[in-house]
Each structure stands twice: as C-alpha cells, then as structure tokens.
Short mmCIF file of C-alpha atoms and ligand atoms in Angstrom, two decimals:
data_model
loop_
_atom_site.label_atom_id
_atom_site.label_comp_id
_atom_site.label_asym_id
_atom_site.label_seq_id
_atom_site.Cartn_x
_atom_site.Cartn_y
_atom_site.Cartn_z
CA UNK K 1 -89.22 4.65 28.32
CA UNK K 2 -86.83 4.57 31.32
CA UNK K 3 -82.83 4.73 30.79
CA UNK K 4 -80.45 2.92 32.78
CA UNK K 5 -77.16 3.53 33.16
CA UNK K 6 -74.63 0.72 34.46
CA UNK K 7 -71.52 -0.22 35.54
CA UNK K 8 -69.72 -2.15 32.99
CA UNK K 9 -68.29 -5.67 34.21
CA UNK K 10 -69.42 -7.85 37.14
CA UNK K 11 -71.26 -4.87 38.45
CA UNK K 12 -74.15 -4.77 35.64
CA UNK K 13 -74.29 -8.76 35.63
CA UNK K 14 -75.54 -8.80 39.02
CA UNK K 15 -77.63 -5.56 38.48
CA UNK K 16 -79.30 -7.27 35.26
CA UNK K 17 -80.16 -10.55 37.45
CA UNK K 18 -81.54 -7.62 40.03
CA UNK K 19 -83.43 -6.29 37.87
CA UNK K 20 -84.61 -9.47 35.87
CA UNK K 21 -86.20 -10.56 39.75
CA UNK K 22 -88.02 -7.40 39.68
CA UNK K 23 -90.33 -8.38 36.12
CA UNK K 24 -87.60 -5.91 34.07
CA UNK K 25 -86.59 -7.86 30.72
CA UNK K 26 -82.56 -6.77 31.22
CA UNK K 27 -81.32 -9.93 30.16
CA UNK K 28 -79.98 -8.27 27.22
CA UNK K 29 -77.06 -6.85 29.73
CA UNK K 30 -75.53 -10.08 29.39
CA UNK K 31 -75.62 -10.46 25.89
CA UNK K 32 -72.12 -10.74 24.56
CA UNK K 33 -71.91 -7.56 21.91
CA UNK K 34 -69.88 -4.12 21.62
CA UNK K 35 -73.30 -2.25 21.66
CA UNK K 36 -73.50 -0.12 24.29
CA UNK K 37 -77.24 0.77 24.06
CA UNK K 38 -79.44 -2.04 24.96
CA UNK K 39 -82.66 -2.26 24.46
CA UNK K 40 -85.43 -4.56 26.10
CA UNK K 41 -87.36 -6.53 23.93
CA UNK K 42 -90.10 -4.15 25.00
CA UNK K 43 -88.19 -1.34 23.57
CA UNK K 44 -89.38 0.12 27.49
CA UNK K 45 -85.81 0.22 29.23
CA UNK K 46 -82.56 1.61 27.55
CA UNK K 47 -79.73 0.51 29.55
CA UNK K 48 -75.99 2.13 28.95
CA UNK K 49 -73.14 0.15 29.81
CA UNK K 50 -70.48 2.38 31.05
CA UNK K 51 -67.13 2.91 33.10
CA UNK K 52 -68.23 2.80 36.90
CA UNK K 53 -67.26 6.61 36.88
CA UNK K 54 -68.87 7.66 34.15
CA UNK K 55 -72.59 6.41 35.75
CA UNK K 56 -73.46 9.11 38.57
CA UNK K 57 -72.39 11.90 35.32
CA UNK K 58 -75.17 9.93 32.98
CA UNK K 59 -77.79 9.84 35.74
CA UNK K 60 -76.97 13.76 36.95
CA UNK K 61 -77.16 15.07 33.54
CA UNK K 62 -80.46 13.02 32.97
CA UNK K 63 -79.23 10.97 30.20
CA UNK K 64 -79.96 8.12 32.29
CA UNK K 65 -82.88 8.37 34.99
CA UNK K 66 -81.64 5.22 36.92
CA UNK K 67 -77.74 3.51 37.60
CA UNK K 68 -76.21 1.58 39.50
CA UNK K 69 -72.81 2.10 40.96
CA UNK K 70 -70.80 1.36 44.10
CA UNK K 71 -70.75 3.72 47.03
CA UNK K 72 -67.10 4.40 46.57
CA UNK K 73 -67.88 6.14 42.58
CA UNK K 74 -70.06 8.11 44.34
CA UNK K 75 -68.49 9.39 47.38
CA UNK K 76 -65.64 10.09 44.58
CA UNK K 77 -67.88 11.98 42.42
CA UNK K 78 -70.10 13.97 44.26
CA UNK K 79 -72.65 13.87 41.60
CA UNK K 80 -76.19 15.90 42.36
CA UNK K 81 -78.45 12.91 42.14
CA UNK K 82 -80.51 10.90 44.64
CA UNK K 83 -78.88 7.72 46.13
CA UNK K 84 -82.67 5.40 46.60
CA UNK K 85 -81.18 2.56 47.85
CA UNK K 86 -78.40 -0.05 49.17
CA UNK K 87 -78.45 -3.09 47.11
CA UNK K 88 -76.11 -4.82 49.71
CA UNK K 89 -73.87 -6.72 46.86
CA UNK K 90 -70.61 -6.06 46.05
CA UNK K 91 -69.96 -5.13 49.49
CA UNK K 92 -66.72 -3.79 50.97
CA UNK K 93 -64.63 -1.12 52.58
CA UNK K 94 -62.64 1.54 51.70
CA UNK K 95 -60.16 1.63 54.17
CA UNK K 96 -56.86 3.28 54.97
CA UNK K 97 -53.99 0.48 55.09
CA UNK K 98 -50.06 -0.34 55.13
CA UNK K 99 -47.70 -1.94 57.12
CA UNK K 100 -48.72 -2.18 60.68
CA UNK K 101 -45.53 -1.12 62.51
CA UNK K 102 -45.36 2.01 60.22
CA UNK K 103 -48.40 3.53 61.05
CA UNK K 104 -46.91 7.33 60.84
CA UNK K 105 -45.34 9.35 58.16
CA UNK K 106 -41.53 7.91 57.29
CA UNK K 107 -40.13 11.46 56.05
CA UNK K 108 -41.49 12.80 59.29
CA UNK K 109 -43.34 15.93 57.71
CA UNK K 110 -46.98 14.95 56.52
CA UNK K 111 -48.59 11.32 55.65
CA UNK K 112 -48.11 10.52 51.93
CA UNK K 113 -51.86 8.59 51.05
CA UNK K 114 -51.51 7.10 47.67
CA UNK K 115 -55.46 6.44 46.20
CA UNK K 116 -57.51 6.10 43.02
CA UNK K 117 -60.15 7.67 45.72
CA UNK K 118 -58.73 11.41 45.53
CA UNK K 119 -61.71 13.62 46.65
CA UNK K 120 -62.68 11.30 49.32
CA UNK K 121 -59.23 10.96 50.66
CA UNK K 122 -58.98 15.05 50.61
CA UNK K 123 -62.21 15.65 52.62
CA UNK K 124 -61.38 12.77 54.81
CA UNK K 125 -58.06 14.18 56.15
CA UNK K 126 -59.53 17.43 55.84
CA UNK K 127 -62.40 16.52 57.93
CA UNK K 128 -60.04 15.46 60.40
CA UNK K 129 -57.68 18.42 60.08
CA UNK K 130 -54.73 16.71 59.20
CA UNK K 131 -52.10 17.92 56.70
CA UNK K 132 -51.62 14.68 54.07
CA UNK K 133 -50.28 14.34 50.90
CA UNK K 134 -52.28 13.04 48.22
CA UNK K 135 -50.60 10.45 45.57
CA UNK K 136 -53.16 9.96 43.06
CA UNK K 137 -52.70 6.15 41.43
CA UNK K 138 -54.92 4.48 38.83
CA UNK K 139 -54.46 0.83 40.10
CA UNK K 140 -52.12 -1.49 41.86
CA UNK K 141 -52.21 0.85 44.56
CA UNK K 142 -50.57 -1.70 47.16
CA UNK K 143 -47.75 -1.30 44.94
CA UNK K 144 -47.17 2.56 46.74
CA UNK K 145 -46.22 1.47 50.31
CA UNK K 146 -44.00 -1.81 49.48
CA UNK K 147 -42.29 0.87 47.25
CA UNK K 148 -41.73 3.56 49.56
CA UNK K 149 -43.44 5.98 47.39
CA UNK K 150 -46.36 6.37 49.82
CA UNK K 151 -47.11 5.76 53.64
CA UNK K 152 -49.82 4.13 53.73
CA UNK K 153 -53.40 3.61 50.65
CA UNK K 154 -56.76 4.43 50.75
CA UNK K 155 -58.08 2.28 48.63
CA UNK K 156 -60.95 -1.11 48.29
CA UNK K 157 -60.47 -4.10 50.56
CA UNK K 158 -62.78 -6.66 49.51
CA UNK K 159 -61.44 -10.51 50.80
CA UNK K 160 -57.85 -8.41 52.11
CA UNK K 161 -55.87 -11.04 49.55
CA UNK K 162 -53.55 -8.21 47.79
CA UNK K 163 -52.86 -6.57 51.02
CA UNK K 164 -52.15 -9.94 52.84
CA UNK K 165 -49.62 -10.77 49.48
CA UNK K 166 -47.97 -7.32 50.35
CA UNK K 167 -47.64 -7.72 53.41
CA UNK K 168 -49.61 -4.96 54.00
CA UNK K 169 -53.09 -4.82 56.80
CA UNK K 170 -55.92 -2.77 57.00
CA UNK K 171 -55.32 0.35 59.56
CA UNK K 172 -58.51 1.88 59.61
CA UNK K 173 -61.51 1.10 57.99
CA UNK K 174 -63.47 4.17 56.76
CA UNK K 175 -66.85 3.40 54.65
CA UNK K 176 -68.91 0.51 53.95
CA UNK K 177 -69.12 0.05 50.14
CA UNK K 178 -71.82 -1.46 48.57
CA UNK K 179 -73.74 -1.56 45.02
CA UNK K 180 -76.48 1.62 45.60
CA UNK K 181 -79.44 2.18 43.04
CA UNK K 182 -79.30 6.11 42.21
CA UNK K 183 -82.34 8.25 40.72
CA UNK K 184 -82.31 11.69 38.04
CA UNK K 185 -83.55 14.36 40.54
CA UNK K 186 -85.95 15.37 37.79
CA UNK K 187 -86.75 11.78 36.38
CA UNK K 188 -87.95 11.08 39.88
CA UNK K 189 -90.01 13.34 39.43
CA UNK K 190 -91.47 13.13 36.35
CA UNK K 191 -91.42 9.81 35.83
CA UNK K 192 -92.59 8.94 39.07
CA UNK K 193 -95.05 6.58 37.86
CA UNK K 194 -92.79 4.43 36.22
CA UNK K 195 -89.31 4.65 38.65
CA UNK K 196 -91.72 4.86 42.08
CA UNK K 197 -92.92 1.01 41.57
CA UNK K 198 -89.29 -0.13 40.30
CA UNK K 199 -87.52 1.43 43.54
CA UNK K 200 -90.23 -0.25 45.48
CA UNK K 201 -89.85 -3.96 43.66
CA UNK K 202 -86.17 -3.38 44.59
CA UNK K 203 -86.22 -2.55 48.02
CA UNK K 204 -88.38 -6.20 48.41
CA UNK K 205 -85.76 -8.29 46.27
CA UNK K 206 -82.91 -7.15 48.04
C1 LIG U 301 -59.07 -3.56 43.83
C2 LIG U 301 -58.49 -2.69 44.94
C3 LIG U 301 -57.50 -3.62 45.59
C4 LIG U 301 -58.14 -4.98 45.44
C5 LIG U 301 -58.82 -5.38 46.73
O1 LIG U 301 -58.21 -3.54 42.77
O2 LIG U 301 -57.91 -1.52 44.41
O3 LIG U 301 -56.26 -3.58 44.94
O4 LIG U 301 -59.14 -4.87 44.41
O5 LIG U 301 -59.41 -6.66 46.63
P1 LIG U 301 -59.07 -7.81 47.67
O6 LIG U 301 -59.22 -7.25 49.04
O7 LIG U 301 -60.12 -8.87 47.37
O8 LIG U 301 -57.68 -8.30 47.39
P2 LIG U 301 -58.63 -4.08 41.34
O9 LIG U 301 -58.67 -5.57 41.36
O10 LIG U 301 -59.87 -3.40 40.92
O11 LIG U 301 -57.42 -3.69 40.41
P3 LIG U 301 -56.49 -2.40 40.32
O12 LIG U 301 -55.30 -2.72 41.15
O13 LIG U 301 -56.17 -2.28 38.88
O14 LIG U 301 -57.23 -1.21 40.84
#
C-alpha cells in the first residue's frame, strides 16, 4: 500500500486528475466528505488531504511516501525529502514587489519585507548580504505596503490582479513556483517497486 499525502483545495483536484491519467483510482480525492483518509477502491493508495504546509512534514516523517505540494511550501519548509519531479501546474513566482517609485527602504535604516514566506525571505537577503527586516503576515500581504507597515512583499504572483488593484508591481522576480511530486527518502527505497513505475507514468503525463 502506498500513502499519499496532498494539498487540500485546488491543489489535490488537479493532482487526483494527475494521478487518475496515470491508471491510479484517486477519484475518491474529489469526493465531497470530511474524511481525511481516502482510500482507493483497491484499498492500494491511502491519500491524506492536508494543509499545503503540513505535506513535506507527512512525507519526511514517512507517514506519507508520496505528496504533492508547490515549490514555494517547500523552499519554506526545508523538509529532508526528495523533490522527483515538476508537475508544471499551478505555476507562478514568488517575487519581491511594491510600489515602483519606492523601491528602497522609507525609514532609511533597513528594508521592511512583509511575507507568509519567512525562511525563504531570511536566506534570500541573507544570501545577498543585506540587512532586512522580516514582517511575518498570514495573508493579504499586499495589504503591508499600501499601509506603510512594510516596504515592499515577498509573496505569490500568479495573474498580478491583487498587486495591479494595489497599485502595487512586481520588482523582482525570485523563483519559479510550480506543483512538484516529492518522495519518503526511505519509501523510495523500499518501495521502489511500487513508487519507481508511478514517478515514471508521471514524468510521461506531464
Ligand atoms: C495569494 C498571494 C497573493 C495572490 C496572488 O493569496 O498571497 O495575494 O494570491 O494572486 P494573483 O497574482 O493572481 O492576484 P491568496 O489568494 O492565497 O490569499 P491570501 O491573501 O489569504 O494569502
């Protein structure tokens, strides 16, 4: 039996019709119930539907020996797992953004980011060597910059519509995001026989 841990939401529908196109029964993903175990008919798969963070912890603890998640949960977790494979949808960038004519720091001592994306903001300034203060958010992070409570966000563009209602423009775009298929370290290998073919059904649906 293989576990499968996914991204609750609009994530897991298009993983299910993924994984449906690769002869896995995971229609039951988008079967309207609280359950949060799901089991194919087959009883063969176990898929967990779970908060976007939450899937790299299931897969590095084991619990689950597949998920899928978007680039950006993982750069933010830094889980110890194997990322197999870009599954292209979902696609966007995490970029660094505000008003255009206020590119720099408005209290003139260090840049105040505002981000749901905390770790990956702090090693990306720190990568660069620059001094920044973090604002962590949990949402509506356009919200910081209109308000004067940050400088500029770090945060998802997708189709650029909330930062084009704010006013606001992309400044620097960082990392393509995408929808990546990630792997136990130990499940790979000891389920090898059972993961190896899935991986390699994915990589030809994609
Ligand atoms: C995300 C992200 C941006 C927006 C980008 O927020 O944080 O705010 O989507 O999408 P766009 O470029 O297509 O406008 P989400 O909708 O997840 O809500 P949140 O503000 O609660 O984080």
């Amino acid at each position: 039996m293989i576990t499968v841990a996914l991204a609750k939401g609009r994530l897991a529908e298009e993983s299910s019709d993924l994984l449906v196109k690769c002869g896995i029964p995971a229609e039951v993903i988008k079967s309207d119930t609280r359950k949060l175990v799901l089991a194919s008919p087959d009883d063969e798969f176990h898929f967990f539907l779970v908060k976007p963070s939450d899937v790299p912890t299931y897969v590095e603890y084991g619990i689950a020996d597949m998920g899928i998640v978007g680039k950006d949960t993982l750069l933010e977790s830094g889980a110890d797992l194997y990322e197999m494979l870009d599954l292209k949808y979902e696609a966007c960038k995490l970029c660094v953004a505000g008003f255009p004519d206020r590119k720099n720091s408005v209290t003139n001592t260090h840049l105040r980011v505002a981000t749901k994306y905390v770790n990956t903001a702090k090693n990306l300034y720190a990568a660069r060597g620059e001094d920044i203060e973090i604002i962590p958010l949990h949402g509506s992070i356009e919200l910081a910059p209109v308000t004067g409570l940050a400088d500029v966000i770090f945060d998802i563009v997708q189709t650029g519509s909330t930062l084009k209602a704010n006013g606001l423009a992309v400044l620097e775009e960082i990392y393509d995001i995408s929808a990546r298929l990630v792997v136990n370290k130990v499940s790979l290998k000891t389920k090898a026989k059972e993961i190896l073919p899935i991986i390699a059904k994915m990589r030809e649906n994609i």
